[in-house]
Short mmCIF file of C-alpha atoms in Angstrom, two decimals:
data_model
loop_
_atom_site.label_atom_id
_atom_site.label_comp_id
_atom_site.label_asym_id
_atom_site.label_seq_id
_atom_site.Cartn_x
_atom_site.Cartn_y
_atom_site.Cartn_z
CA UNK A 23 75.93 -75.11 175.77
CA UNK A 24 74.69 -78.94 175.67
CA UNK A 25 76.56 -81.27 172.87
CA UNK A 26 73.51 -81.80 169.82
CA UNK A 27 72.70 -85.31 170.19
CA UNK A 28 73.66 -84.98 174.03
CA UNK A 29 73.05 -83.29 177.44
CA UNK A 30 76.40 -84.09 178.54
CA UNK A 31 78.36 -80.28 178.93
CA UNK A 32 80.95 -80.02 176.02
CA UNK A 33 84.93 -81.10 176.68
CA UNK A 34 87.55 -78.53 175.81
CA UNK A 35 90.58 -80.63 177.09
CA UNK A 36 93.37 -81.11 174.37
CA UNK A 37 93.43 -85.42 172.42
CA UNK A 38 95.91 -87.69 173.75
CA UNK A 39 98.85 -87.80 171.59
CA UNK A 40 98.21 -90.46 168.19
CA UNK A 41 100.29 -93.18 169.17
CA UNK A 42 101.93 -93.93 165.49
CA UNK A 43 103.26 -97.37 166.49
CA UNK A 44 100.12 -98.60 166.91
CA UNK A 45 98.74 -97.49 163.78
CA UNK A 46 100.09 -98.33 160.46
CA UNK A 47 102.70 -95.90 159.36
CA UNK A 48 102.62 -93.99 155.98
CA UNK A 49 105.55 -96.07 154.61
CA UNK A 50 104.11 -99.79 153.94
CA UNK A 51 105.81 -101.14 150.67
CA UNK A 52 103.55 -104.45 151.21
CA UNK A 53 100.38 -102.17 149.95
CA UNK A 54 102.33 -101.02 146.91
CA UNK A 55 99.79 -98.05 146.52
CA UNK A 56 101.33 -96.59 149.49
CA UNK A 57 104.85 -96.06 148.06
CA UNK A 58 104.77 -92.80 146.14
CA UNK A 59 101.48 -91.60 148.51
CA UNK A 60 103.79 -91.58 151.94
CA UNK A 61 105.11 -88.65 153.03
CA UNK A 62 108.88 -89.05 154.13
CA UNK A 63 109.48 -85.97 156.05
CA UNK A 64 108.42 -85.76 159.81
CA UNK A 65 105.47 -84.38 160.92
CA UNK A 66 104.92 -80.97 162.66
CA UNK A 67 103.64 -81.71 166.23
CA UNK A 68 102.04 -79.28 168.40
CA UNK A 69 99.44 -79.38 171.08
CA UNK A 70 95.82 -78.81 170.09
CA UNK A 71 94.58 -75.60 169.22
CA UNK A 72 90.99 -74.55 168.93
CA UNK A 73 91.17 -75.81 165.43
CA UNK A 74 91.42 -79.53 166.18
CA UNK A 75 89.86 -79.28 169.04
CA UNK A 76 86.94 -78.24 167.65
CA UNK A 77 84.41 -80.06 164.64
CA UNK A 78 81.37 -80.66 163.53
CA UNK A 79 78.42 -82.17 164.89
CA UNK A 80 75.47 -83.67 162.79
CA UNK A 81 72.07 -83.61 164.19
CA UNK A 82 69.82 -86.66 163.86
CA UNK A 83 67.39 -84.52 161.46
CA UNK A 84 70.02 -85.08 158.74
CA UNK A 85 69.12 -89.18 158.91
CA UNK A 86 66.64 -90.83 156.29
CA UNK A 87 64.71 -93.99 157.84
CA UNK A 88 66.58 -96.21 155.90
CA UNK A 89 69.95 -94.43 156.25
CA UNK A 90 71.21 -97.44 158.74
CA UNK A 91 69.71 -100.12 156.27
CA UNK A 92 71.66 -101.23 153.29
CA UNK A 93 69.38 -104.05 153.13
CA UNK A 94 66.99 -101.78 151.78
CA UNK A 95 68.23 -98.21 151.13
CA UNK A 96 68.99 -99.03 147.46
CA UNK A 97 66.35 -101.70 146.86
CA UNK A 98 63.69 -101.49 144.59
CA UNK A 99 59.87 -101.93 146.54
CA UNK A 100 59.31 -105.17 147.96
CA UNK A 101 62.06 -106.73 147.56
CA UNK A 102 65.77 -106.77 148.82
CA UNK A 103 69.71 -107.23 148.89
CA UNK A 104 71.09 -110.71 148.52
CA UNK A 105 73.96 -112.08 151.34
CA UNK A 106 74.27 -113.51 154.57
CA UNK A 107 71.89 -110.72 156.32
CA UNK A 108 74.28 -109.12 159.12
CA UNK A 109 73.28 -106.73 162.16
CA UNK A 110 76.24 -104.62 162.96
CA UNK A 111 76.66 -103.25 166.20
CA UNK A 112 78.69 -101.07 168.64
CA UNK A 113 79.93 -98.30 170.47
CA UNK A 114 81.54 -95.46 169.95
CA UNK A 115 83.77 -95.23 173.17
CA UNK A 116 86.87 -92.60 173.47
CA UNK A 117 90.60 -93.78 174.79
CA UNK A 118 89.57 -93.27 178.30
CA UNK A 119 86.15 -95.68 177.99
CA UNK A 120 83.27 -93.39 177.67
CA UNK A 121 80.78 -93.26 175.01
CA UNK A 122 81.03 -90.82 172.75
CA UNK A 123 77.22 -89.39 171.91
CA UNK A 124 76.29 -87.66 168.71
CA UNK A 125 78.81 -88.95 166.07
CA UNK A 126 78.33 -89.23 162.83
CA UNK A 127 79.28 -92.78 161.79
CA UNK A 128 79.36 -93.53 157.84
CA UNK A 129 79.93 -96.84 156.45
CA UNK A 130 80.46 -98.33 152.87
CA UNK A 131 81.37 -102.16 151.33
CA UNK A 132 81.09 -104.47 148.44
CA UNK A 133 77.91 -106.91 148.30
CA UNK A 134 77.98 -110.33 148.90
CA UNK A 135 80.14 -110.92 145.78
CA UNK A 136 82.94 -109.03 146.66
CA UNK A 137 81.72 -106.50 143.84
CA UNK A 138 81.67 -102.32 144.49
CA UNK A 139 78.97 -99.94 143.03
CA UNK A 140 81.68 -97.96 141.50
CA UNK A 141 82.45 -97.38 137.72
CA UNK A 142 86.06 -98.13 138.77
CA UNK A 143 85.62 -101.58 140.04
CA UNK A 144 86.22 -104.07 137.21
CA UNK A 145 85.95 -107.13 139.09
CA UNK A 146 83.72 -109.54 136.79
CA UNK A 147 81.32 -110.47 139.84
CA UNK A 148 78.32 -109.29 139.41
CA UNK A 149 76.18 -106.18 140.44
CA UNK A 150 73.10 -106.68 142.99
CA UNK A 151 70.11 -104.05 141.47
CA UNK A 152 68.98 -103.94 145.18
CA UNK A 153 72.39 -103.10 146.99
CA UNK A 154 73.78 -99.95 147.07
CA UNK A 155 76.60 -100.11 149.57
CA UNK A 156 76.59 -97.29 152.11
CA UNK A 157 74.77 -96.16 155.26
CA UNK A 158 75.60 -94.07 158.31
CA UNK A 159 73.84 -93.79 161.55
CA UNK A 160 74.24 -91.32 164.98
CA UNK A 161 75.48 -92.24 168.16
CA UNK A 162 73.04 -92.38 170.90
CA UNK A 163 73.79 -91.43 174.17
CA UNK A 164 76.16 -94.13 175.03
CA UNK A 165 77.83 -94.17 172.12
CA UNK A 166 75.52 -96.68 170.56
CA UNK A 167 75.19 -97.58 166.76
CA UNK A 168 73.33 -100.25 164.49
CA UNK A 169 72.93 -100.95 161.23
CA UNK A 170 71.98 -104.10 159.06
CA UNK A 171 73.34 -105.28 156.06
CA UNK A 172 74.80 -108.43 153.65
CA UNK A 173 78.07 -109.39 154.68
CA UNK A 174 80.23 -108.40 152.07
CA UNK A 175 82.26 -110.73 149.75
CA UNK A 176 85.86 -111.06 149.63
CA UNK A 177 87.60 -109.83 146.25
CA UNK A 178 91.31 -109.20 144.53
CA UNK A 179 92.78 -106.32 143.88
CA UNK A 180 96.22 -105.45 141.84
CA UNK A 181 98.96 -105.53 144.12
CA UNK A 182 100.33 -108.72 144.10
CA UNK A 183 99.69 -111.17 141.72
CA UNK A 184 97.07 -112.93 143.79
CA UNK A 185 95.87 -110.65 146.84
CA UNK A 186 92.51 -111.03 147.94
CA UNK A 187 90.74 -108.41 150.57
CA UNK A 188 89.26 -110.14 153.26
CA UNK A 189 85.70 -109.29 153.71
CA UNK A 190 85.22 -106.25 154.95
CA UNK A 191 83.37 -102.31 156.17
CA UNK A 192 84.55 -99.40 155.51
CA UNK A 193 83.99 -96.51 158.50
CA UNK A 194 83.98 -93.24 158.86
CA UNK A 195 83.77 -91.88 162.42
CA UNK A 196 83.65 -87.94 163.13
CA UNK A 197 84.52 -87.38 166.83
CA UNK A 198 83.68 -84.43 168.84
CA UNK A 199 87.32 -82.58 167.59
CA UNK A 200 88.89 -82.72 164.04
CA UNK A 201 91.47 -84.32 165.22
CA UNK A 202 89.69 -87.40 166.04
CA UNK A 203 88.62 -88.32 162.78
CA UNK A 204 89.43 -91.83 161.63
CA UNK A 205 88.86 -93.87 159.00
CA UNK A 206 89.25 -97.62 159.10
CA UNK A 207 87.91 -100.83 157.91
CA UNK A 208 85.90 -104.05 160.15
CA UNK A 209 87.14 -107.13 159.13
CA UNK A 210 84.97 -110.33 160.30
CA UNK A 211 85.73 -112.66 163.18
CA UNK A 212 87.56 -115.88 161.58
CA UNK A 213 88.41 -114.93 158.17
CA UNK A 214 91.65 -116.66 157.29
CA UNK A 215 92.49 -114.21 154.55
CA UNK A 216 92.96 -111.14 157.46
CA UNK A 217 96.31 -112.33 158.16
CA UNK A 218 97.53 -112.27 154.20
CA UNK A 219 96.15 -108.99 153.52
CA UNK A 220 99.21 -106.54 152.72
CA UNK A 221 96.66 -103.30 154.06
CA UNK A 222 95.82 -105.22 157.21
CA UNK A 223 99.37 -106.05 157.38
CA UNK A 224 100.79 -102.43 157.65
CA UNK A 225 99.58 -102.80 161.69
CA UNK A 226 102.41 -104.37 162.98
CA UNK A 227 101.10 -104.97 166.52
CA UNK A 228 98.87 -108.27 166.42
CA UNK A 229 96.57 -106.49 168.97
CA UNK A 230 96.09 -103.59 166.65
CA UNK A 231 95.11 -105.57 163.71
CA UNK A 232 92.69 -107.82 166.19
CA UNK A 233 90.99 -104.61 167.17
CA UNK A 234 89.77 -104.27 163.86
CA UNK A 235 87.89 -107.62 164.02
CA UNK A 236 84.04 -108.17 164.86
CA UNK A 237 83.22 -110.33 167.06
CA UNK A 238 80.48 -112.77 166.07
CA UNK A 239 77.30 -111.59 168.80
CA UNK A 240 74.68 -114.74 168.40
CA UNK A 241 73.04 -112.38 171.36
CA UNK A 242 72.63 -109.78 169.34
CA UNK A 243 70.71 -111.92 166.11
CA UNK A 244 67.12 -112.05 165.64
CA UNK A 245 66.33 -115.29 164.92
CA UNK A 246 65.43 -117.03 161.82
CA UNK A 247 66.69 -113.33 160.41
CA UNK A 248 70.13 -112.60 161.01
CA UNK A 249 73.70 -112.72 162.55
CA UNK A 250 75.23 -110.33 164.34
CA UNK A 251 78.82 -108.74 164.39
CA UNK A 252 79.86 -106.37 167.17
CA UNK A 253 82.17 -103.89 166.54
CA UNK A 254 83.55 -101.19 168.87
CA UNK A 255 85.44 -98.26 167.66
CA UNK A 256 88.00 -95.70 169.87
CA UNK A 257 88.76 -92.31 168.97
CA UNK A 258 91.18 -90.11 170.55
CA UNK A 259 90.71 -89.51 174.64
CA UNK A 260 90.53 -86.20 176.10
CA UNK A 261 93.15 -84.87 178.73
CA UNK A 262 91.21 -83.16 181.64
CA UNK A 263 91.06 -79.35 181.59
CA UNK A 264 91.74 -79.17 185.33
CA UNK A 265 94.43 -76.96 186.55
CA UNK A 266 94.18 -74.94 183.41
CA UNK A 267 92.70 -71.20 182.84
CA UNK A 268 88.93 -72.13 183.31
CA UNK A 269 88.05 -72.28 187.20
CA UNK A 270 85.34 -74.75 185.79
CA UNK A 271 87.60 -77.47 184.58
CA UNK A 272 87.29 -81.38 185.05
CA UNK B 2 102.28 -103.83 189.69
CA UNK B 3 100.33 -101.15 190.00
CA UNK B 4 97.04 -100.29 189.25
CA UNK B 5 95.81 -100.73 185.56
CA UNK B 6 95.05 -97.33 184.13
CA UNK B 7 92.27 -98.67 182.35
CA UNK B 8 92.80 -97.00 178.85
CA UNK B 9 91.87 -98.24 175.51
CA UNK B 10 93.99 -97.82 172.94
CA UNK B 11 92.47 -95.66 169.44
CA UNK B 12 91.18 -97.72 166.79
CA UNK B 13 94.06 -98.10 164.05
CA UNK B 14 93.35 -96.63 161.08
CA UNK B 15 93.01 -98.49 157.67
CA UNK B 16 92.92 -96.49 153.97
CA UNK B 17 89.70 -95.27 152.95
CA UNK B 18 90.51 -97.29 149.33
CA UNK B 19 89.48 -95.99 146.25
CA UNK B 20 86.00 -96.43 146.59
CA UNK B 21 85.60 -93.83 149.34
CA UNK B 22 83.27 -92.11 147.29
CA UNK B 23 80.64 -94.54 147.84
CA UNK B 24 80.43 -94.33 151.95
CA UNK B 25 81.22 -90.16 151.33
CA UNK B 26 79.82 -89.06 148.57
CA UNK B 27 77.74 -91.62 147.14
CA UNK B 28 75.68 -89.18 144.64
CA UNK B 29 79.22 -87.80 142.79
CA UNK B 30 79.99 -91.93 142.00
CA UNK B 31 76.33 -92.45 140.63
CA UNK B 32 75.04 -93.86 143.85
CA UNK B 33 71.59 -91.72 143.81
CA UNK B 34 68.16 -91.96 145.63
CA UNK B 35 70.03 -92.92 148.89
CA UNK B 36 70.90 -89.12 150.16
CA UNK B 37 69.76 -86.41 149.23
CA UNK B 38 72.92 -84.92 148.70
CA UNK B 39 76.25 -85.42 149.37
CA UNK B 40 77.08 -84.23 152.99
CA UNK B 41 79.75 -81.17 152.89
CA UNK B 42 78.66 -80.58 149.43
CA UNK B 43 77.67 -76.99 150.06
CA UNK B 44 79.40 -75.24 152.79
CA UNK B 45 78.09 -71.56 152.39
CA UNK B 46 74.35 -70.13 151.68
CA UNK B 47 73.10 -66.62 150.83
CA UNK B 48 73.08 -65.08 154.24
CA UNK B 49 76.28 -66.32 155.39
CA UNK B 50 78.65 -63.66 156.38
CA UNK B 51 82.30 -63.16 154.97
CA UNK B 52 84.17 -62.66 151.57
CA UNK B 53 83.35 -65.59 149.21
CA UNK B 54 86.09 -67.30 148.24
CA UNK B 55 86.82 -70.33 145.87
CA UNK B 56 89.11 -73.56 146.82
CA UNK B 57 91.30 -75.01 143.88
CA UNK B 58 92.72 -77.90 145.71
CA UNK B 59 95.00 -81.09 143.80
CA UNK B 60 96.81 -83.65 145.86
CA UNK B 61 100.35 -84.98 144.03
CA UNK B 62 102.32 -88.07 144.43
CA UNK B 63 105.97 -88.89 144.60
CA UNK B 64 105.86 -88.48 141.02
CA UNK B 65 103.97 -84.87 140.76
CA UNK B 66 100.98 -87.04 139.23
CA UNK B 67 97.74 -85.73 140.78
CA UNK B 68 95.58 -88.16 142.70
CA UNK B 69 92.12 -88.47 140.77
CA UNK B 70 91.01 -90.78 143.87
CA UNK B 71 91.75 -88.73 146.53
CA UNK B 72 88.95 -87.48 149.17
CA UNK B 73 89.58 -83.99 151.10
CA UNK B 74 87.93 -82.54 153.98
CA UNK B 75 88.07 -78.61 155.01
CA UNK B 76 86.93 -77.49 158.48
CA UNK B 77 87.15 -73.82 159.44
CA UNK B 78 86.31 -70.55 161.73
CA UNK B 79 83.42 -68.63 160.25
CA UNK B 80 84.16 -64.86 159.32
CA UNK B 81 84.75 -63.64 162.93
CA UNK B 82 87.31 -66.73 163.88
CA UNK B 83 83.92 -68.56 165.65
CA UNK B 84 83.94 -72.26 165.26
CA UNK B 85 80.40 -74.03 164.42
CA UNK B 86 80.94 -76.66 167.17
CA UNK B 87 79.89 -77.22 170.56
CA UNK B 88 83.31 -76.97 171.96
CA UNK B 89 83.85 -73.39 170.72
CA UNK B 90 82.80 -71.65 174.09
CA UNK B 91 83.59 -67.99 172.97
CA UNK B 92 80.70 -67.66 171.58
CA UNK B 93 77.85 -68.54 168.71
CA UNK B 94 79.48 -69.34 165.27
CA UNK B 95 77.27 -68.05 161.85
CA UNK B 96 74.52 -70.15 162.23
CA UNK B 97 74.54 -70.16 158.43
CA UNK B 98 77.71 -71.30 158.29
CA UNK B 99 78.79 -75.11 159.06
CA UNK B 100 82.46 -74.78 158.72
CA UNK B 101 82.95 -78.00 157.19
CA UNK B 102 83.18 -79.25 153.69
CA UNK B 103 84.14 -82.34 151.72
CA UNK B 104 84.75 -82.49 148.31
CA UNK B 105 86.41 -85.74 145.95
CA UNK B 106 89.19 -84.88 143.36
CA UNK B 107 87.81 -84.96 140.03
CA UNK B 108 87.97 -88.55 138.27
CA UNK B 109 89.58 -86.89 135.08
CA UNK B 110 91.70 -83.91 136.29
CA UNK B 111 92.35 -84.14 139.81
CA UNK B 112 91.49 -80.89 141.18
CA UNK B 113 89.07 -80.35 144.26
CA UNK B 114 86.96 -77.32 144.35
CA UNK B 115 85.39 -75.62 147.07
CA UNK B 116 83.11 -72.68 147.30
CA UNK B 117 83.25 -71.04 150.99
CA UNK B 118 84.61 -67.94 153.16
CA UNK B 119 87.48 -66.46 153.91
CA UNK B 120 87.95 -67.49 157.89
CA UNK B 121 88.58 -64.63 160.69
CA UNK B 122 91.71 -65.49 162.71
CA UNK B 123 91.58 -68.03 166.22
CA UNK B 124 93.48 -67.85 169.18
CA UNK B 125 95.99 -69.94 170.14
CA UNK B 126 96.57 -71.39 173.06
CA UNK B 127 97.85 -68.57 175.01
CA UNK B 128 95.54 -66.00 173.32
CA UNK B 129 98.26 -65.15 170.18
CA UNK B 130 95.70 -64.77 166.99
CA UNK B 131 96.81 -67.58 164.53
CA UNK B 132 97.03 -66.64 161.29
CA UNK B 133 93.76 -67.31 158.88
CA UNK B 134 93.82 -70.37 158.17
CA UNK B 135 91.61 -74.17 157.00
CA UNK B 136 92.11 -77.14 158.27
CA UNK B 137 92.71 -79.95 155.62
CA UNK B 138 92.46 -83.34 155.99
CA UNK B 139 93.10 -85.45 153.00
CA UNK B 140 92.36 -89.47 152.59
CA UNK B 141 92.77 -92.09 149.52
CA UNK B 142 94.40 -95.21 148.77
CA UNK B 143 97.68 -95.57 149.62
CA UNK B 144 96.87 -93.32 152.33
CA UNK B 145 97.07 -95.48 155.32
CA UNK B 146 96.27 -93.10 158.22
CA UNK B 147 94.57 -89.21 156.97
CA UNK B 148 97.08 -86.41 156.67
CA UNK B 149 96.37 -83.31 158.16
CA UNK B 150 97.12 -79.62 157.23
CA UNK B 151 96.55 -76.36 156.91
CA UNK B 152 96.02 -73.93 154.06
CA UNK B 153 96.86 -70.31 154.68
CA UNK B 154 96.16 -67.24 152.44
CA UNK B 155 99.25 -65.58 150.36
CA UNK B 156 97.70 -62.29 151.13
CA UNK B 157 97.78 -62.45 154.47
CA UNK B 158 101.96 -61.49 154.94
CA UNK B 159 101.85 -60.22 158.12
CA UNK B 160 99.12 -62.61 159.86
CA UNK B 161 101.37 -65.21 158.66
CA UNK B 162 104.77 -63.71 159.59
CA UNK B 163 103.42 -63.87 162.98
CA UNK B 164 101.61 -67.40 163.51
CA UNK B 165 102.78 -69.57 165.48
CA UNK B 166 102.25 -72.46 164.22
CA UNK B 167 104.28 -71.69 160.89
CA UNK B 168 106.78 -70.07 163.43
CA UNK B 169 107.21 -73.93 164.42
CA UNK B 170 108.43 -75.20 161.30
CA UNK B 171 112.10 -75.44 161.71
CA UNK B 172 113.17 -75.61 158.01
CA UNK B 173 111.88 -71.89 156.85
CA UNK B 174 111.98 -72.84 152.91
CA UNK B 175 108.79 -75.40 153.93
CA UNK B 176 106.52 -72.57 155.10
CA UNK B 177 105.92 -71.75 151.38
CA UNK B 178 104.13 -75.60 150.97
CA UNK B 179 101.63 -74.27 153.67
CA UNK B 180 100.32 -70.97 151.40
CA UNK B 181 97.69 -70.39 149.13
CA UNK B 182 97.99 -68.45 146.25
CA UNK B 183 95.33 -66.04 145.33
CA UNK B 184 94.06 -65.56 141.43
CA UNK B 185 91.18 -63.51 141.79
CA UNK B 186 88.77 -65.11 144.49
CA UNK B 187 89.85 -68.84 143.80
CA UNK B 188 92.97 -69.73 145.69
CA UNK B 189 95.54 -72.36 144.54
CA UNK B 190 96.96 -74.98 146.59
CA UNK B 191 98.89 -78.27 145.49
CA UNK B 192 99.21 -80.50 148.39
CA UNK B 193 102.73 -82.63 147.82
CA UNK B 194 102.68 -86.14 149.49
CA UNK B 195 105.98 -86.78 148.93
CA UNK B 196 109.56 -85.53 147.60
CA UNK B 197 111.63 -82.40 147.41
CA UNK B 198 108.30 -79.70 147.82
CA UNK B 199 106.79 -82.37 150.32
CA UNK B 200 103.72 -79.93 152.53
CA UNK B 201 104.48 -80.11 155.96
CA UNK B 202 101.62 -82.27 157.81
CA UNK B 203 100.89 -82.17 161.04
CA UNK B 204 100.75 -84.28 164.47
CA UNK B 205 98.48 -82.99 166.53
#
């Protein structure tokens, strides 16, 4: 059977283990939220059974023309979101390099003000009547994605007295098993206020952290339109199933 | 030296914040006109086989204070143990069944609901049937990297006396924080984050 979204023949090999050094650990009294909302106990590890090595796939029938456009998803007719306009781009490689094809990829941010869509966000900047904040888009066959947007504003948020978010995108990213999927934020090439951020700052590797940050693409603009931002993203790697039970393997 | 081995590490995860319901489920936070729906809304239809059952899922802090911001996802066999993905090669899963669901805890009280099947039981690895079980993976602020789990069914005693992954988990009073209990057709589980009745989450 053929991966939807793919002709590549399916991989049953188990994920390479998480490494949890690289990512930020439950524990990060800096983000204040994560305190009470960490467990403290170890975690059961075991090698992947069919249940994480298995997931679901979304085929590209389930995408709306507009779906990879926050410039316009939310806008009213003729007219459009206000920001620096932004094409994001990337790929959707695994730990070992290859693309991964046929991923769902969802993405949400503030607009240009720093302000959410949400009846929880307070923040006194105001709404945009044309932005909505979320997209998503399907990996092509390389592992491929774009979408356009507004960059989004920087804002504060109560954990210290006087944090500020750098600006930022929120992803989703199914992977082929359920125990690839990630969620993490793109912060932007530059932005001084990465390196004060208390949720950035639960990476403690400096390579981690910089793995998070878009790279500014002026290939990848279209003039007199927009910037670009490329931004890759690596789920879990697959350990070969040769020398197991299926003749087939590798 | 030797050779590079030419891997790249994963992308580290970052909290989904509490405005995960806008990328996830956008129509819920009053986002509408942009999907359709919200995806993993609905999980089951009329013609999809099993016994209906109903989810009642809350997520607690340190404290035993439910998270109202808190995002879960459910992925699961259909009612013969078939998975809905291309890597299950045993065969074709329910084609009216998706196997995966995502539902936000309610603003107000908390609780997560979802309406699905009962799942048939998976192999494990070396062909022992695992117990019946869903896959739970649970995200929110202050969450820095998603916790996985796994709900099983209270009335499934002897499935679960012999499953091997709850045979793994060395302290035996912890099993209970893995087990749903049934009222009805809804079952009931609490998922503790933290503290003395802490669930047991997994690395895998």
């Amino acid at each position: 059977m053929a991966e939807r979204g793919s002709n590549r023949a399916p991989e049953t090999g188990a994920f390479f283990q998480r490494d949890r050094q690289w990512h930020p650990p439950a524990f990060t009294p800096g983000y204040k939220s994560s305190v009470l909302r960490s467990p403290q106990k170890a975690l059961l590890s075991f090698d992947n059974t069919l249940s994480e090595l298995t997931g679901p796939v979304f085929g590209h029938a389930m995408l709306g023309e507009l779906d990879n456009d926050l410039i316009h998803n939310f806008a009213n007719p003729g007219e459009s979101a206000i920001g620096e306009r932004i094409i994001v781009h990337g790929r959707v490689l695994d730990e070992r390099g290859k693309g991964v094809p046929g991923v769902l990829l969802e993405f949400w941010q503030a607009n240009a003000g720093g302000r959410y869509r949400h009846k929880k966000d307070g923040y006194l900047a105001p709404l945009d009547p044309n932005f909505g904040g979320c997209g998503r888009a399907i990996t092509g066959e390389d592992g491929g994605y774009v979408f356009r947007t507004v960059r989004p504003g920087p804002y504060p948020w109560p954990n210290g007295p006087n944090d500020w978010r750098p600006a930022h995108i929120h992803f989703s990213v199914f992977g082929h098993g359920f125990a690839q999927r990630l969620i993490t934020q793109m912060y932007f090439e530059g932005d001084p206020l990465i390196w004060r951020c208390p949720i950035v700052g639960g990476i403690a590797d400096k390579a981690a952290i910089e793995a998070l940050i878009a790279a500014l693409d002026m290939h990848a603009t279209i003039p007199m339109d927009a910037l670009a931002y490329k931004f890759d993203i690596v789920l879990r790697g697959r350990r070969s199933t040769l020398f197991e039970n299926r003749p087939e393997g590798n | 030296m030797a050779q590079s081995l030419d891997r790249l590490k994963e992308s580290p995860s970052q909290t989904a914040g509490p405005y995960v319901h806008i990328g996830l489920t956008p129509n819920f936070c009053g986002i509408e006109g942009i999907y359709a729906s919200d995806l993993g809304s609905t999980i089951v239809n009329d013609e999809t086989k099993g016994e209906r059952i109903e989810l009642r899922i809350r997520v607690l802090d340190g404290t035993g204070t439910p998270l109202k911001d808190a995002l879960i996802e459910i992925w699961q066999a259909d009612a013969e143990g078939l998975y809905n993905s291309p890597a299950e090669l045993r065969g074709a899963a329910d084609p009216n069944f998706l196997g995966w669901g995502r539902q936000p805890t309610d603003m107000e009280t908390g609780v997560c609901l979802f309406q699905t099947i009962k799942p048939g039981r998976v192999p494990f690895r070396d062909g022992r049937l695992m117990a019946p079980h869903i896959t739970l993976w649970v995200v929110a602020r202050g969450i820095n990297i998603g916790l996985h789990t796994r709900l099983y069914f209270s009335d499934e005693e002897k499935a679960n006396a012999e499953d091997p992954i709850l045979a793994r988990i060395e302290h035996r009073l912890r099993v209970s924080t893995l087990i749903a209990a049934r009222q009805g057709d809804t079952y009931v589980f609490d998922v503790h984050l933290q503290g003395e009745k802490e669930t047991v989450f997994f690395d895998s």
